[in-house]
mmCIF file of C-alpha atoms in Angstrom:
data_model
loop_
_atom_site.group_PDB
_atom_site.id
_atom_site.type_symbol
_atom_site.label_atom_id
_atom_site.label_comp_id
_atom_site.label_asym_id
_atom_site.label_seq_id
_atom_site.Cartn_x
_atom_site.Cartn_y
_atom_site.Cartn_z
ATOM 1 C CA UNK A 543 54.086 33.566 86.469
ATOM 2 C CA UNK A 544 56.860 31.506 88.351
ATOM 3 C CA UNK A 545 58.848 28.966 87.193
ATOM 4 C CA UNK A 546 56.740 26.040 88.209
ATOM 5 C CA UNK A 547 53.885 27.563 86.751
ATOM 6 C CA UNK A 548 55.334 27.821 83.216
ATOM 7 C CA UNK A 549 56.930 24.361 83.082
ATOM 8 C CA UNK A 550 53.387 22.666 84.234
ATOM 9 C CA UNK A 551 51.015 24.553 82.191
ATOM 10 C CA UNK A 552 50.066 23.423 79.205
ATOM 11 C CA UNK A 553 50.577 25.153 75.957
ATOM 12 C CA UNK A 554 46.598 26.031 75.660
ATOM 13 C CA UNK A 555 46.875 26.826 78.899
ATOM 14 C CA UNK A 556 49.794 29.398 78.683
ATOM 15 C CA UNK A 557 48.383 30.536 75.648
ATOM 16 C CA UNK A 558 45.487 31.958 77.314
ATOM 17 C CA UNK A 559 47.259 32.972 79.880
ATOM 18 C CA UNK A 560 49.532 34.885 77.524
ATOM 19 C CA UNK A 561 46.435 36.819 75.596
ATOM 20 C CA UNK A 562 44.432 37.510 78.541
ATOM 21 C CA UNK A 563 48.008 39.723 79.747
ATOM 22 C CA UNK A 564 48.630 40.929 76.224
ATOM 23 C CA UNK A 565 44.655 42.264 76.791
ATOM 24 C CA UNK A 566 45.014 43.383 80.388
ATOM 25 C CA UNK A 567 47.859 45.599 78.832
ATOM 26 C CA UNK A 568 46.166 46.792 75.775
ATOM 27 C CA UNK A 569 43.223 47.698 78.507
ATOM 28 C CA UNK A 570 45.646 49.711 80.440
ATOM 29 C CA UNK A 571 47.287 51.602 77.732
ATOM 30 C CA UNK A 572 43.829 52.619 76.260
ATOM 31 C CA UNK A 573 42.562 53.858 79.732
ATOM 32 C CA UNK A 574 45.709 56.233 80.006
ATOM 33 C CA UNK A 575 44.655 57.229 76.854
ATOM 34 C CA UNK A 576 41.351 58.004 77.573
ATOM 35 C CA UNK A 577 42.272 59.569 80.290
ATOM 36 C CA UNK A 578 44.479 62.429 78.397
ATOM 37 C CA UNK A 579 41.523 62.658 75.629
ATOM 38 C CA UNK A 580 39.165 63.659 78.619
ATOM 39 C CA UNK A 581 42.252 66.135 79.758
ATOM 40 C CA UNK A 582 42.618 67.672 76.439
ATOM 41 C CA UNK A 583 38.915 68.318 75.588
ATOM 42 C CA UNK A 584 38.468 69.720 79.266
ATOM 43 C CA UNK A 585 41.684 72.203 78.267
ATOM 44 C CA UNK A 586 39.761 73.219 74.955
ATOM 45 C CA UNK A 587 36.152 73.198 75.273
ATOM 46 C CA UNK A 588 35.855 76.408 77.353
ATOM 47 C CA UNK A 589 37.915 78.478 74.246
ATOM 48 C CA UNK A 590 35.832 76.619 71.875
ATOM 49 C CA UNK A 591 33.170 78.688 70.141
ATOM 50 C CA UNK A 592 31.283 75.285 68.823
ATOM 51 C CA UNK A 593 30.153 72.869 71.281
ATOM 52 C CA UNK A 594 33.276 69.913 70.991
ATOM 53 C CA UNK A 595 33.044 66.052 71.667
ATOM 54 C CA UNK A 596 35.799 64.323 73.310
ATOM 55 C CA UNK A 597 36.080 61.704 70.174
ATOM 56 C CA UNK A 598 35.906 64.878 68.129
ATOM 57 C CA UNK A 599 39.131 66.568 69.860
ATOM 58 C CA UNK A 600 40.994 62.958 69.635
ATOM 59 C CA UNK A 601 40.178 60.718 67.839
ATOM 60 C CA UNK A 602 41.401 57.082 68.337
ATOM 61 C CA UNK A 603 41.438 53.959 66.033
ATOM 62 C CA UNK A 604 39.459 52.101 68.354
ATOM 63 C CA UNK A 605 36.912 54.099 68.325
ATOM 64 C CA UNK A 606 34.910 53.074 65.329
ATOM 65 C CA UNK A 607 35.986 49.435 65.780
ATOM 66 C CA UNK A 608 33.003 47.433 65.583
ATOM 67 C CA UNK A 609 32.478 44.082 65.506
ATOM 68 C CA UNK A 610 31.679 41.955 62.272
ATOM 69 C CA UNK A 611 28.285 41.349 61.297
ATOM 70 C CA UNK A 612 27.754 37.677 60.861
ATOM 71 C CA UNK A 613 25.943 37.066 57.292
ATOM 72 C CA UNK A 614 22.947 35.331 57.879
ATOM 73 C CA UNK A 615 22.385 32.496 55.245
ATOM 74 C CA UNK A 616 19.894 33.038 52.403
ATOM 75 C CA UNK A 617 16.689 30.452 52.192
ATOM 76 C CA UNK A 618 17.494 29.490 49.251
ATOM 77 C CA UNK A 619 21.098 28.274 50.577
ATOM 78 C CA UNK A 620 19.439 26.604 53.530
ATOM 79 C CA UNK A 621 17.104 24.416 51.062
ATOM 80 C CA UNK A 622 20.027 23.464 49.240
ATOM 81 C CA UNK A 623 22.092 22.304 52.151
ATOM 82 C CA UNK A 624 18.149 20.446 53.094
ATOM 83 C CA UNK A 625 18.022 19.170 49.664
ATOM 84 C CA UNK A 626 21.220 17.891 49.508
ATOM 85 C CA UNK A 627 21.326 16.519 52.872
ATOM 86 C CA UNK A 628 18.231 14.613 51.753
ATOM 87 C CA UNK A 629 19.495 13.354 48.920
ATOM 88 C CA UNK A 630 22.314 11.566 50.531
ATOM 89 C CA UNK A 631 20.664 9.939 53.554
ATOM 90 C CA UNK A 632 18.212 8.084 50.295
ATOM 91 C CA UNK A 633 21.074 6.951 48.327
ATOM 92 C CA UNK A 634 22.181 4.994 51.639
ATOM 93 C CA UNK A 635 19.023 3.838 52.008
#
């Protein structure tokens, strides 16, 4: 980023600029290590006697990242919210 850039974006702007490098990095660093977990279970499987996965030779901590379940709401809370929505547009009324 030059100079001009930085001192006319704004700070959204550099913002997103700065996590979109920050996850171009990250990126990188995971494909090197993919890279040597592919290396390393090549190297073993052939003296292995059981049949070995590559998550199973190294394992990583983003590998059983997985993204949060959004709770959907119950009926019951959705009638309240109705209900109490309904309740306030008759009392201005």
């Amino acid at each position: 980023m030059s100079y001009d850039e930085l001192y006319d974006s704004t700070p959204r702007t550099f913002n997103n600029k700065l996590i979109g490098f920050n996850d171009y990095q990250e990126q990188l660093m995971r494909d090197g290590w993919e890279q040597t977990r592919i290396i390393a279970h090549s190297t073993l499987s052939p003296h292995s006697k059981k049949k070995l996965k590559p998550k199973e030779v190294l394992p990583f901590p983003w590998d059983n990242k997985s993204k949060p379940q959004k709770e959907l709401p119950s009926k019951e809370h959705i009638q309240s919210v109705i209900d109490k929505y309904d309740k306030k547009r008759l009392n201005k009324e």
